mmCIF file of C-alpha atoms in Angstrom:
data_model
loop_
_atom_site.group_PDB
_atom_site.id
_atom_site.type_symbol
_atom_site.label_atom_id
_atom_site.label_comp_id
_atom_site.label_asym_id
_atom_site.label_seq_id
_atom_site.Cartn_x
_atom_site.Cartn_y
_atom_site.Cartn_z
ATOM 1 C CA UNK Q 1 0.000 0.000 0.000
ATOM 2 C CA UNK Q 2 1.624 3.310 -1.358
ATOM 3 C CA UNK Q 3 -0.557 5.953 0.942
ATOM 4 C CA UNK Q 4 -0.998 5.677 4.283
ATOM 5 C CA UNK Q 5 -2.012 9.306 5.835
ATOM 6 C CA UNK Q 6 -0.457 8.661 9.364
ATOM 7 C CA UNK Q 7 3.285 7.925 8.418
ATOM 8 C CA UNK Q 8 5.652 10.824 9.500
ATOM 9 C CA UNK Q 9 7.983 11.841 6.692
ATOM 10 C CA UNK Q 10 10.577 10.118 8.597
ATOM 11 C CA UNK Q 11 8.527 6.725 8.405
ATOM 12 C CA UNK Q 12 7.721 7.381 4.780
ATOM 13 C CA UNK Q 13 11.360 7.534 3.866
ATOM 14 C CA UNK Q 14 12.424 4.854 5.816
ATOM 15 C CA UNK Q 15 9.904 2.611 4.061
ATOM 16 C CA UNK Q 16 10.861 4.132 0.623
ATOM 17 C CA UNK Q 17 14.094 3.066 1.113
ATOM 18 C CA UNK Q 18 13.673 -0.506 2.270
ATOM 19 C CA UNK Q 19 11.707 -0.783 -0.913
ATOM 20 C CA UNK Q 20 13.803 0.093 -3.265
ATOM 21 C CA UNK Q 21 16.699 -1.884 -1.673
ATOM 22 C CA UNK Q 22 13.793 -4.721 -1.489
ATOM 23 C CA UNK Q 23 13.077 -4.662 -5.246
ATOM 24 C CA UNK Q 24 15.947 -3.748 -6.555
ATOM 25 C CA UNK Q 25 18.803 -5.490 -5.018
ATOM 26 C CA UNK Q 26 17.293 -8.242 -2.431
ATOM 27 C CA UNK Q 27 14.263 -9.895 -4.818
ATOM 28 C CA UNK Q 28 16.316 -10.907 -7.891
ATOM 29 C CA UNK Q 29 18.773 -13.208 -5.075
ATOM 30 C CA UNK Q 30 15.710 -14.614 -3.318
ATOM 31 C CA UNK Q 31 15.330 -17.680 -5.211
ATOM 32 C CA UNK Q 32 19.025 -18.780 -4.997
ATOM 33 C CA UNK Q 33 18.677 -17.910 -1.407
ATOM 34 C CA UNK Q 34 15.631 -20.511 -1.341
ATOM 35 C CA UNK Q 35 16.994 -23.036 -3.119
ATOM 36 C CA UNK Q 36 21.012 -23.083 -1.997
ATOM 37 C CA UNK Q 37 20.217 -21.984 1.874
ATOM 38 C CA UNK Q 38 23.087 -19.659 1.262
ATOM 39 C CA UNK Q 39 23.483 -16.916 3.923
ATOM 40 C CA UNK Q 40 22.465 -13.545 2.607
ATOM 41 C CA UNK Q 41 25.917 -11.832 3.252
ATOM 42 C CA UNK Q 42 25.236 -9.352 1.132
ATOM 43 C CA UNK Q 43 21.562 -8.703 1.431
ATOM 44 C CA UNK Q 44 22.228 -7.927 5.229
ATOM 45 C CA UNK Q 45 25.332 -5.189 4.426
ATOM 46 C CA UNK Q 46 23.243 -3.502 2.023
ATOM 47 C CA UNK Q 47 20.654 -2.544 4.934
ATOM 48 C CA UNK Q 48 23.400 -1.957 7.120
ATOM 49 C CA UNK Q 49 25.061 0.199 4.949
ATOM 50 C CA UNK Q 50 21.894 2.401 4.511
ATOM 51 C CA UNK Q 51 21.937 2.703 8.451
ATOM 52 C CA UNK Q 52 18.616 -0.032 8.397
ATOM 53 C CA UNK Q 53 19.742 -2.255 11.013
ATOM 54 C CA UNK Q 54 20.038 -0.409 13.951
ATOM 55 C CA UNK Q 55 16.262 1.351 13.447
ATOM 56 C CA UNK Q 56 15.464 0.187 16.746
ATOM 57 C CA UNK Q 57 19.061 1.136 18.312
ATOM 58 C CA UNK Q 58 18.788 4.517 20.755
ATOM 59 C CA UNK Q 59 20.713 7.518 18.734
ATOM 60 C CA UNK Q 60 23.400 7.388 21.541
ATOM 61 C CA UNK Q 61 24.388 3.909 20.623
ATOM 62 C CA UNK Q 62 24.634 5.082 16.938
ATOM 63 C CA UNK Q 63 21.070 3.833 16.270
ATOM 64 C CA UNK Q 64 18.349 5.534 14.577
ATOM 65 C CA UNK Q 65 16.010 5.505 17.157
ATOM 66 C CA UNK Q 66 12.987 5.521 14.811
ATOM 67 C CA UNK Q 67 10.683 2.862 16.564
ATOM 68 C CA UNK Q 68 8.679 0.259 16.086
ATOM 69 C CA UNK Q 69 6.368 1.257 13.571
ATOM 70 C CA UNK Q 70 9.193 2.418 11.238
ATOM 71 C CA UNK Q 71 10.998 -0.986 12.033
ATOM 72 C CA UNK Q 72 7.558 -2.711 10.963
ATOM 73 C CA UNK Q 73 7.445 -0.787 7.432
ATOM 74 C CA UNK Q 74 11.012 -1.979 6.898
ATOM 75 C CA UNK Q 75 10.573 -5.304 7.447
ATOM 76 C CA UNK Q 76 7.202 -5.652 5.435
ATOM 77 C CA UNK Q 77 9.478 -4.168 2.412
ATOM 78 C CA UNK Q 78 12.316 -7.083 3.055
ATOM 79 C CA UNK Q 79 9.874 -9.770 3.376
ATOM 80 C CA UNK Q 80 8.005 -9.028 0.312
ATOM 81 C CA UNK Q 81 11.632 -9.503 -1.341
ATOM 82 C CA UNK Q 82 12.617 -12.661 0.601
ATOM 83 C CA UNK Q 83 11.613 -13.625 4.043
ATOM 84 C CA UNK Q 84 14.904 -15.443 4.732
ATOM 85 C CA UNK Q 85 16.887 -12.301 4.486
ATOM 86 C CA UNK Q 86 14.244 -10.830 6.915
ATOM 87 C CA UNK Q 87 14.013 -13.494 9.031
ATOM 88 C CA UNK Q 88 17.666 -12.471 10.122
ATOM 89 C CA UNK Q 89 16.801 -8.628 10.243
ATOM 90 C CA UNK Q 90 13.785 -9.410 12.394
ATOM 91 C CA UNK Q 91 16.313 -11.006 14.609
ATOM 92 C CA UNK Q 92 18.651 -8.197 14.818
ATOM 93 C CA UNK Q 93 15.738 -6.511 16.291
ATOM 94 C CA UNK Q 94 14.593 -9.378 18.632
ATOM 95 C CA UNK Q 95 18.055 -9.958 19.627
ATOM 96 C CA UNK Q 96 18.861 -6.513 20.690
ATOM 97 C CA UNK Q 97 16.188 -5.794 22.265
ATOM 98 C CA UNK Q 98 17.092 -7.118 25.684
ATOM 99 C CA UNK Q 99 20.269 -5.290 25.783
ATOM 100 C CA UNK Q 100 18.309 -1.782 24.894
ATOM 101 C CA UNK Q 101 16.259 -2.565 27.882
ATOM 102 C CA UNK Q 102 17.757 -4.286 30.712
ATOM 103 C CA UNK Q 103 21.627 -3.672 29.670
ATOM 104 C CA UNK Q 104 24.036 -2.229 31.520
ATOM 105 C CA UNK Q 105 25.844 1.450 29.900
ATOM 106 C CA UNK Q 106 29.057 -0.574 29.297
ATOM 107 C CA UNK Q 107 26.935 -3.803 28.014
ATOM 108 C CA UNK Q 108 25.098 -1.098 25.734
ATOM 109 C CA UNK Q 109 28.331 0.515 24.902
ATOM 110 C CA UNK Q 110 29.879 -2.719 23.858
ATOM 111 C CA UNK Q 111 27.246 -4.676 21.673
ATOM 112 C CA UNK Q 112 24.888 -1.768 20.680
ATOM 113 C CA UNK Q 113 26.877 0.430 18.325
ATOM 114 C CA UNK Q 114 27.887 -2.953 16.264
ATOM 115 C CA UNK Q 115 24.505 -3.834 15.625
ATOM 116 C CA UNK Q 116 23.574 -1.003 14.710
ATOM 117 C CA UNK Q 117 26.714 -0.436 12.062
ATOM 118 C CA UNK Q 118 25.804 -4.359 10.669
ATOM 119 C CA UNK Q 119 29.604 -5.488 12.409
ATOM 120 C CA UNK Q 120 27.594 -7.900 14.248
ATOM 121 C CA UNK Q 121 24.537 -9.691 14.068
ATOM 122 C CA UNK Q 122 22.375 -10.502 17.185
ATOM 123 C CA UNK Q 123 20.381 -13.501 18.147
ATOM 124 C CA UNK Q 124 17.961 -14.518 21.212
ATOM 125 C CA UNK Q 125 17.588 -17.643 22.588
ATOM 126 C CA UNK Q 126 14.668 -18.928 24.684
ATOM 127 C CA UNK Q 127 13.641 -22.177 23.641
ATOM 128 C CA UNK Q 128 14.621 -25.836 24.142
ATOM 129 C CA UNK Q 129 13.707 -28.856 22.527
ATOM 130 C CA UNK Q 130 11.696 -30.004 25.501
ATOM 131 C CA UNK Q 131 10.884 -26.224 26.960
ATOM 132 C CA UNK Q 132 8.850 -24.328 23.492
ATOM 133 C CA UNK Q 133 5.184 -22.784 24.535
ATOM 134 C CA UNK Q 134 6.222 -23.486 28.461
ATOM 135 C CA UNK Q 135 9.703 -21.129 28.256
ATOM 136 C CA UNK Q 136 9.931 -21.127 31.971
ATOM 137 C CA UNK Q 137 10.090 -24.621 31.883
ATOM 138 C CA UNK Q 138 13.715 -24.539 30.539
ATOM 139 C CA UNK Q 139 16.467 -26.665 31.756
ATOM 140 C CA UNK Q 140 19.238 -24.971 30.573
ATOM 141 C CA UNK Q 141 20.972 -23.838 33.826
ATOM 142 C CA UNK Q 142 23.386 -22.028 35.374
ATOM 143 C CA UNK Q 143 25.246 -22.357 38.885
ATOM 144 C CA UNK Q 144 27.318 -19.379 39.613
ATOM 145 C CA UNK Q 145 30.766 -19.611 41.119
ATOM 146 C CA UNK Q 146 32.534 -16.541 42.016
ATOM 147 C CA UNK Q 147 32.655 -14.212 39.258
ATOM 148 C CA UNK Q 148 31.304 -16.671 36.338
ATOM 149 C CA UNK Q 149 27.977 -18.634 35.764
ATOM 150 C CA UNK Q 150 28.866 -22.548 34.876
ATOM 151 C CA UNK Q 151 26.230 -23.028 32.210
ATOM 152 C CA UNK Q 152 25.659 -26.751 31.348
ATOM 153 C CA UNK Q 153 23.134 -28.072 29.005
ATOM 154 C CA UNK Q 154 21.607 -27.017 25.152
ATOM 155 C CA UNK Q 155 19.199 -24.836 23.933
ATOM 156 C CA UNK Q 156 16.951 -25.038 20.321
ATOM 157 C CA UNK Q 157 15.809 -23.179 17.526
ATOM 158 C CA UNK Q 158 18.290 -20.406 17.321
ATOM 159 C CA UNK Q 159 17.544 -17.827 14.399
ATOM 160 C CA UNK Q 160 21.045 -16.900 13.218
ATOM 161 C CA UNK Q 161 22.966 -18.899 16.185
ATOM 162 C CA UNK Q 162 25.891 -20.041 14.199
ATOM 163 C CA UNK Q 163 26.479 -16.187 12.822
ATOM 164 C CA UNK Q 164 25.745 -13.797 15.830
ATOM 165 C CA UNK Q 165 28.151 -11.829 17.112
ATOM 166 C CA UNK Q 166 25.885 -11.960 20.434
ATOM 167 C CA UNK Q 167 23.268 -13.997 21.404
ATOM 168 C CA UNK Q 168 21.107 -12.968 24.568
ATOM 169 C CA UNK Q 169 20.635 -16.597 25.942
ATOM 170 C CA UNK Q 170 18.167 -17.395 28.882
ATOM 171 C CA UNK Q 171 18.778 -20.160 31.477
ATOM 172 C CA UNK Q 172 17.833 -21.055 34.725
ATOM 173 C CA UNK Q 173 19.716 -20.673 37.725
ATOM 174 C CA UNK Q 174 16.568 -21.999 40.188
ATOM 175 C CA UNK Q 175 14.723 -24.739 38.501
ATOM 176 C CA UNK Q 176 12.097 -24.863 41.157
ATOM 177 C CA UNK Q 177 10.911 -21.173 40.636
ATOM 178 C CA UNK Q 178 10.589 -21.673 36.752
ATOM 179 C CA UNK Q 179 9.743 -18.012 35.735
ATOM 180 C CA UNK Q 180 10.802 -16.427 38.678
ATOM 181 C CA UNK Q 181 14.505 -18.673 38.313
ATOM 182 C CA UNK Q 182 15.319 -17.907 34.718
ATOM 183 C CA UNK Q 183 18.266 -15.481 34.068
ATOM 184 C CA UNK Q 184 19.361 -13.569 31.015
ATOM 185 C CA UNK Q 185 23.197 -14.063 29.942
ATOM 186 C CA UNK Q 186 25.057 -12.446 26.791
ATOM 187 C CA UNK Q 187 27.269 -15.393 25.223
ATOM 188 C CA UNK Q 188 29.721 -14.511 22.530
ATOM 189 C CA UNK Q 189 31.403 -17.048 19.725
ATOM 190 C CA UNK Q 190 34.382 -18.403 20.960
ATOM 191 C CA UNK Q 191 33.976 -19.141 24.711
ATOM 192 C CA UNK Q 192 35.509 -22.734 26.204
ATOM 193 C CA UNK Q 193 32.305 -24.976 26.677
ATOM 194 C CA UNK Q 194 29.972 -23.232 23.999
ATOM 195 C CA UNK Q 195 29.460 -24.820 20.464
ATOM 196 C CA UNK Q 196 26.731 -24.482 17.826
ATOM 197 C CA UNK Q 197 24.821 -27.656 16.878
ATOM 198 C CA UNK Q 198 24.108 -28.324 13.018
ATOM 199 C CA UNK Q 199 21.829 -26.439 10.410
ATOM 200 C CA UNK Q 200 18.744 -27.508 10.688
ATOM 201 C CA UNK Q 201 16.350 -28.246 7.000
ATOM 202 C CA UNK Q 202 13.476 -26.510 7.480
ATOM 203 C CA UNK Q 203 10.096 -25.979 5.185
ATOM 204 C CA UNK Q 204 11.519 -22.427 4.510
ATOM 205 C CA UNK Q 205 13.309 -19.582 5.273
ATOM 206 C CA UNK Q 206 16.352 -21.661 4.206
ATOM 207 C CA UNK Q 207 19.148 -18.284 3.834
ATOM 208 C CA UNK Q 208 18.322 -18.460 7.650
ATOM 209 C CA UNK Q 209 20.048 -20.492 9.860
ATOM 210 C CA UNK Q 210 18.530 -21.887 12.811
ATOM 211 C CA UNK Q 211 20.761 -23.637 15.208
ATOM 212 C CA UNK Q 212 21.164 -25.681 17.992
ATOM 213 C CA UNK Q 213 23.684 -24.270 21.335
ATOM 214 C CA UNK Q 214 25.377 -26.515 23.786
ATOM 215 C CA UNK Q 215 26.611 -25.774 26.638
ATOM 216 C CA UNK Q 216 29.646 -27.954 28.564
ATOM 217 C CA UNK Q 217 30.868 -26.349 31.575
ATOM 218 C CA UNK Q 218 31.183 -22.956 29.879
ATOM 219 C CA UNK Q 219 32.212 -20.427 32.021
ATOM 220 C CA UNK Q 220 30.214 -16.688 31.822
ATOM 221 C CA UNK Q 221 31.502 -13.395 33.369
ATOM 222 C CA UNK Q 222 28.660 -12.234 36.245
ATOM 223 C CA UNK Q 223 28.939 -8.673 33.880
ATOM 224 C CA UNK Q 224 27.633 -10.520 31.334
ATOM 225 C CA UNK Q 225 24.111 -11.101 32.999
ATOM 226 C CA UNK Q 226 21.189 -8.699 31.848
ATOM 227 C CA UNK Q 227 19.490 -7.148 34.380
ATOM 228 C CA UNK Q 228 19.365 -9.194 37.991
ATOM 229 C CA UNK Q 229 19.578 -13.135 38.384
ATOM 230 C CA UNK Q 230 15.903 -14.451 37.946
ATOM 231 C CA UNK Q 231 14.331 -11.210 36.020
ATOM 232 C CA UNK Q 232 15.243 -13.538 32.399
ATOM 233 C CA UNK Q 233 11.970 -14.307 32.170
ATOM 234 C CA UNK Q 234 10.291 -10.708 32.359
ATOM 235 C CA UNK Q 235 13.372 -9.385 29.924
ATOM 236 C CA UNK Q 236 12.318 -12.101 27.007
ATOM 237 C CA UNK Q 237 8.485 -11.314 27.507
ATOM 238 C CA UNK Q 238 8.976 -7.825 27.223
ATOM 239 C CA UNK Q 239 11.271 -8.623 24.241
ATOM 240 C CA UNK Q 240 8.439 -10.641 22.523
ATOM 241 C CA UNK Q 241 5.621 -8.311 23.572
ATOM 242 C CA UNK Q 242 7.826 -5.038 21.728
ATOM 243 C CA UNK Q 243 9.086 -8.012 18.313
ATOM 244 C CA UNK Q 244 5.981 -9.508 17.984
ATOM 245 C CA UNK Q 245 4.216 -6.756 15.346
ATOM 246 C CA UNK Q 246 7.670 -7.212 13.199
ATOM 247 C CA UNK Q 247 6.979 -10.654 12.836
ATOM 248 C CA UNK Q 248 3.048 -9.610 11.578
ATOM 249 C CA UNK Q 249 4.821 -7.046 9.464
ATOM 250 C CA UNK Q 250 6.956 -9.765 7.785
ATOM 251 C CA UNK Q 251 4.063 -11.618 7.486
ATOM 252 C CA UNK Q 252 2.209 -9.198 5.638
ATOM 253 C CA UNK Q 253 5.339 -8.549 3.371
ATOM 254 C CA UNK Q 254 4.849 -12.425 2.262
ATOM 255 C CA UNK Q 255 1.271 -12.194 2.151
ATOM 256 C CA UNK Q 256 1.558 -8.899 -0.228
ATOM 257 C CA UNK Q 257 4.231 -10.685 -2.321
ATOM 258 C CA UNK Q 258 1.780 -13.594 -2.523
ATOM 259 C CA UNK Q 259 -1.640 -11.331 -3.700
ATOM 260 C CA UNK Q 260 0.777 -9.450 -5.912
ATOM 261 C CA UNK Q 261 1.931 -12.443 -8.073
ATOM 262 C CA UNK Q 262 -1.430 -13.897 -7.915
ATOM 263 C CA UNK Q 263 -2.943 -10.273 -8.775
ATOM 264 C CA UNK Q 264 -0.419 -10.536 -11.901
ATOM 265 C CA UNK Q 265 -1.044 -14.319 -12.970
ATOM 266 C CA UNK Q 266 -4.630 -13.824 -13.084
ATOM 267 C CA UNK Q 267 -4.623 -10.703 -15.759
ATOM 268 C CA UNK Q 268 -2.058 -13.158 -18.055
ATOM 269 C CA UNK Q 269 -3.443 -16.660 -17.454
ATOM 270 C CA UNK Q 270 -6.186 -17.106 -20.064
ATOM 271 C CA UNK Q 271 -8.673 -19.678 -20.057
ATOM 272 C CA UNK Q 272 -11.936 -19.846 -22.286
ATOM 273 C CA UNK Q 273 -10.947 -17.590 -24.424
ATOM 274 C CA UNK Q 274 -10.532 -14.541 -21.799
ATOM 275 C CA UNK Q 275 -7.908 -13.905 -18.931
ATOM 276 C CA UNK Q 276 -9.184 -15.884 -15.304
ATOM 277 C CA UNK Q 277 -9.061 -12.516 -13.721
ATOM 278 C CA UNK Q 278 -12.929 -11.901 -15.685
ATOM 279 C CA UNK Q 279 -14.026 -15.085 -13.713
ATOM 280 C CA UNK Q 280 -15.710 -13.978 -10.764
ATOM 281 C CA UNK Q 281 -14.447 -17.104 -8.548
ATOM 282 C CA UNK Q 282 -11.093 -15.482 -9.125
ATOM 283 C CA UNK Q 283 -12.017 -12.182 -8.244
ATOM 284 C CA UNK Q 284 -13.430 -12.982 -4.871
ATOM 285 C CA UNK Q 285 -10.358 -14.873 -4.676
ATOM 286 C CA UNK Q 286 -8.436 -11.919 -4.943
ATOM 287 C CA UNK Q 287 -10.959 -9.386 -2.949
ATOM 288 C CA UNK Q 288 -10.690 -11.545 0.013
ATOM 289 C CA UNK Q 289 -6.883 -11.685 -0.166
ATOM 290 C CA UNK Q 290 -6.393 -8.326 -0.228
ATOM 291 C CA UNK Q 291 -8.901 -7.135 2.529
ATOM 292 C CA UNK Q 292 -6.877 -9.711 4.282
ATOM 293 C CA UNK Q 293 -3.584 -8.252 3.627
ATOM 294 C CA UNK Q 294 -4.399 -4.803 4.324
ATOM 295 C CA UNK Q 295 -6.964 -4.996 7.658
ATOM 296 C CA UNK Q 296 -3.208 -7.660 8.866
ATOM 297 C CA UNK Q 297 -0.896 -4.245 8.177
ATOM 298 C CA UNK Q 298 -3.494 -1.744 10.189
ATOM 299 C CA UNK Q 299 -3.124 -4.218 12.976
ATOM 300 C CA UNK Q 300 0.369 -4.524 12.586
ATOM 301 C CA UNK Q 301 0.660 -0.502 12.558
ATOM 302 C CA UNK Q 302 -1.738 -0.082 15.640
ATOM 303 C CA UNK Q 303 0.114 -2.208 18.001
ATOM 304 C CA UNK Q 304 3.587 -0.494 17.037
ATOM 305 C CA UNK Q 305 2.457 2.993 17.045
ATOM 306 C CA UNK Q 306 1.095 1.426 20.790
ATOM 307 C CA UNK Q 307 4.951 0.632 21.458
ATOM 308 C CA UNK Q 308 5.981 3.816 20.133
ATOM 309 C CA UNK Q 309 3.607 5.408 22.408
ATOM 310 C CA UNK Q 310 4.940 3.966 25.643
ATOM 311 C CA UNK Q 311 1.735 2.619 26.505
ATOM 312 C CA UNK Q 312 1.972 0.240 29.521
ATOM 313 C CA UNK Q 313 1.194 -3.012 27.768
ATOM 314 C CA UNK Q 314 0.407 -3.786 24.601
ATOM 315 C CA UNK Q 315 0.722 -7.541 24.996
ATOM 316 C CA UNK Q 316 -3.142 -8.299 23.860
ATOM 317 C CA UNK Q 317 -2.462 -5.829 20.480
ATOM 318 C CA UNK Q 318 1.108 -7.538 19.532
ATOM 319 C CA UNK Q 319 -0.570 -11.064 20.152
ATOM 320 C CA UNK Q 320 -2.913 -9.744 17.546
ATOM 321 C CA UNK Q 321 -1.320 -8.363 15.288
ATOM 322 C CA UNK Q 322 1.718 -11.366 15.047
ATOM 323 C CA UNK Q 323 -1.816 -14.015 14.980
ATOM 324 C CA UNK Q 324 -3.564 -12.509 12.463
ATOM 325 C CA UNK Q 325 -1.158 -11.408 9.929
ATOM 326 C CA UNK Q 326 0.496 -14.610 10.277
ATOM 327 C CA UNK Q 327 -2.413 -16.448 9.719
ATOM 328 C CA UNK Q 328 -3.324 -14.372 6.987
ATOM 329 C CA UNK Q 329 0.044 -15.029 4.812
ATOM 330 C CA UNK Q 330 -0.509 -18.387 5.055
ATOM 331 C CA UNK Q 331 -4.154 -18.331 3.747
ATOM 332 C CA UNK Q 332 -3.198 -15.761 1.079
ATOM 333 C CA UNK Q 333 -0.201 -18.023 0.018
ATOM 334 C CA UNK Q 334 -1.838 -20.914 -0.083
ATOM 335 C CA UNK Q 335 -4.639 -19.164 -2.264
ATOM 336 C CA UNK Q 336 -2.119 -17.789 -4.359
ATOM 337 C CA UNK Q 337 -0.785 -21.351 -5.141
ATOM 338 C CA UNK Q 338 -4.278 -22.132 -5.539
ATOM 339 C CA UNK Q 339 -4.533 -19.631 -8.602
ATOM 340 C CA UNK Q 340 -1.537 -20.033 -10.325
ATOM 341 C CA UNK Q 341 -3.426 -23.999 -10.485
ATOM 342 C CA UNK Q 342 -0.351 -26.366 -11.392
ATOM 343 C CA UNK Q 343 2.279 -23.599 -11.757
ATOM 344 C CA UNK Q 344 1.762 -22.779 -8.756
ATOM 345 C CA UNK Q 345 2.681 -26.004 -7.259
ATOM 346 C CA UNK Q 346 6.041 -25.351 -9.077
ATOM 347 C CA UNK Q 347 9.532 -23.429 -8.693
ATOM 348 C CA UNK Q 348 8.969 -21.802 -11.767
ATOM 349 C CA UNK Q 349 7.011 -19.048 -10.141
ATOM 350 C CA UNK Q 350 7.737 -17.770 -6.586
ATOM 351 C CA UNK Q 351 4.258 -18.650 -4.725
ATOM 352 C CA UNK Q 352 5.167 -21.922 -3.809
ATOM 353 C CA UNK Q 353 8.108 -20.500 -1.707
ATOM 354 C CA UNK Q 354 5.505 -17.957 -0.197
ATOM 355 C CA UNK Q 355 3.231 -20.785 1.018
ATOM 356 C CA UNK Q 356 6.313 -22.300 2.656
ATOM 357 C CA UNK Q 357 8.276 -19.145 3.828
ATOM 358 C CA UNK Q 358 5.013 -17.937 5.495
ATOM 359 C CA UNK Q 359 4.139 -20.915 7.572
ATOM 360 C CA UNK Q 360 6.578 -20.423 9.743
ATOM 361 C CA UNK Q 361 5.352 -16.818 11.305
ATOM 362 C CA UNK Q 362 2.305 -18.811 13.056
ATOM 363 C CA UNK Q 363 4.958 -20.960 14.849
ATOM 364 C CA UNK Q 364 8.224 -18.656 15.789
ATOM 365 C CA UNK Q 365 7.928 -15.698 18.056
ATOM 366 C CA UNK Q 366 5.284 -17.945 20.326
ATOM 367 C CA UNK Q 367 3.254 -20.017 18.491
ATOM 368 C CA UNK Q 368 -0.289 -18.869 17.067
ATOM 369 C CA UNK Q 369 -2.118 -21.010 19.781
ATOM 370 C CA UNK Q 370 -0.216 -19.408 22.290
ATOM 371 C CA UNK Q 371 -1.061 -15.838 21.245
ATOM 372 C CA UNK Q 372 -4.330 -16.784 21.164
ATOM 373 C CA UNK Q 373 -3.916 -17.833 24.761
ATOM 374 C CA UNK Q 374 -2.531 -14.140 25.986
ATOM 375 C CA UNK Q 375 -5.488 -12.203 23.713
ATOM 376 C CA UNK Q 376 -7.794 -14.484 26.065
ATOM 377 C CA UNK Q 377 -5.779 -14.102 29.208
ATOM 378 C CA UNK Q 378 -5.677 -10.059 28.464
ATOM 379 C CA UNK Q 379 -9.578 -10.072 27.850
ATOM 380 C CA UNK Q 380 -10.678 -12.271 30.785
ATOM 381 C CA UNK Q 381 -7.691 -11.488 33.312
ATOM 382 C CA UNK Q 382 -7.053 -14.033 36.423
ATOM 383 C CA UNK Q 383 -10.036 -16.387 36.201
#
């Protein structure tokens, strides 16, 4: 959507220039991202380069301070070109997060400046293989000794693990008071104890790595906890509540891609005589898609401009807008495959990597039946 009356200039521009850097130089590379799982090296220093990865970064740390709404319209732009690439700038946002809020001036000092520049790329990481939905339930822990935290154990399902120049990893260091035992530690590449598991195949998003971490008696500086030992748990929600609407706005980057190629097919494709696009089963097709698409990027734009706001919790309006524009690329995507008819089953046009790209925004960031669980728990409070 070109117009939208309540951007700022500064928003406008930002977008503008995620789009043309989207389309010009990240869209033709998105298929031999898809279909090697190369990293996007380069796709990542171009937005550095135009100062696009530290949007969220305070001006002090050499960021751009421009919020989450401004973050959103960047990361729509990206995603339409290739979600992979995005995935990883979503996670320069996710991952930094924690430091912005609960870091310390020389922790900001240190990691903050070289995320936003591009030098380093951050990663977050909550989840185990047997600790997902329930993220207190982690058993990842940590016994502190001195001046160090002993971390034994692994964690799962790291976006961009195995190229982060710091990861924001959460652990326990009381079992027994789950939430209220979970600590947040900043682990660097390189320390004695600390190794990244293997690639994993996934359905999509295959320019983005997602790793394993293990952990073997690796030793961790006390200055390199966030915040106080056991407030982890309240650092990763507050991460999720403030990164959830960029993972809607990705989401509605795919499902625009999606309606746009379908949009396009249907005005070529000819059948009886007369493009599909006359057949009115295609055009409701298409009407539905797009009402989807654009009442999934008002959501997405009213729970950041809540963030931007300071309002004191906008956990019900990021569950939202992550749900619902998530679940809204994967329905558009899968209708888009469902016009294109057997092409669309096909590599030979782009849809087919939509339908796969987009499933995975209903499961990462908290899983669609889990932010279905806080919109209730938000409505109905403390039953």
């Amino acid at each position: 959507m070109n117009q939208l009356y309540y951007l700022t200039d500064e928003q406008r521009a930002i977008r503008d220039l995620a789009r043309e850097i989207a389309r010009e130089r990240i869209a033709p590379l998105a298929t031999h991202v898809d279909e090697t799982g190369e990293y996007p090296h380069e796709q990542l220093k171009l937005l550095a380069q135009q100062g696009l990865m530290g949007l969220h970064v305070p001006e002090a740390y050499g960021g751009a301070a421009a919020g989450s709404l401004a973050f959103c319209l960047a990361a729509e732009e990206v995603a339409w070109a290739c979600a992979a690439t995005a995935t990883i700038f979503l996670v320069q946002n996710l991952g930094g997060y924690p430091i912005v809020f609960a870091g310390t001036e020389a922790q900001k000092r240190r990691y903050l400046p070289r995320i936003a520049s591009g030098e380093i790329t951050a990663a977050f990481s909550l989840s185990e293989s047997g600790s997902g939905s329930d993220a207190a339930g982690m058993q990842c822990a940590a016994v502190r000794k001195g001046d160090r935290y002993v971390v034994n154990g692994s964690k799962m399902w790291v976006t961009n693990g195995s190229h982060a120049g710091v990861i924001t990893v959460f652990v326990t260091t009381n079992r027994s008071q789950r939430a209220k035992g979970v600590t947040a530690l900043l682990i660097e590449p390189g320390l004695k104890g600390f190794s990244v598991g293997k690639n994993e195949r996934k359905l999509g998003i295959h320019g983005s790595p997602t790793v394993a971490l293990h952990f073997s008696d690796c030793e961790i500086p006390v200055e390199n906890r966030l915040g106080e030992e056991g407030e982890g748990f309240k650092i990763a929600m507050r991460t999720l509540e403030h990164s959830r609407p960029t993972i809607g706005a990705q989401a509605v980057g795919i499902g625009q891609a999606a309606l746009d190629a379908a949009t396009a097919y249907a005005k070529e494709r000819r059948a009886f005589e007369q493009p599909i696009a006359a057949f009115q089963g295609i055009q409701f097709m298409l009407a539905d898609m797009a009402m989807a698409v654009h009442a999934s990027r008002l959501v997405v734009h009213h729970a950041a401009s809540l963030i931007d706001h300071g309002v004191p919790s906008a956990a019900m309006e990021s569950s939202i807008a992550k749900c619902m524009a998530s679940d809204t690329a994967m329905k558009v995507a899968t209708d888009a495959v469902q016009i294109l008819g057997g092409y669309g089953y096909t590599r030979e046009f782009p849809v087919e990597r939509y339908m796969r790209d987009a499933k995975i925004t209903q499961i990462y960031g908290g899983t669609n039946q889990i932010q279905r669980l806080v919109i209730a728990q938000q409505l109905l409070g403390k039953l």
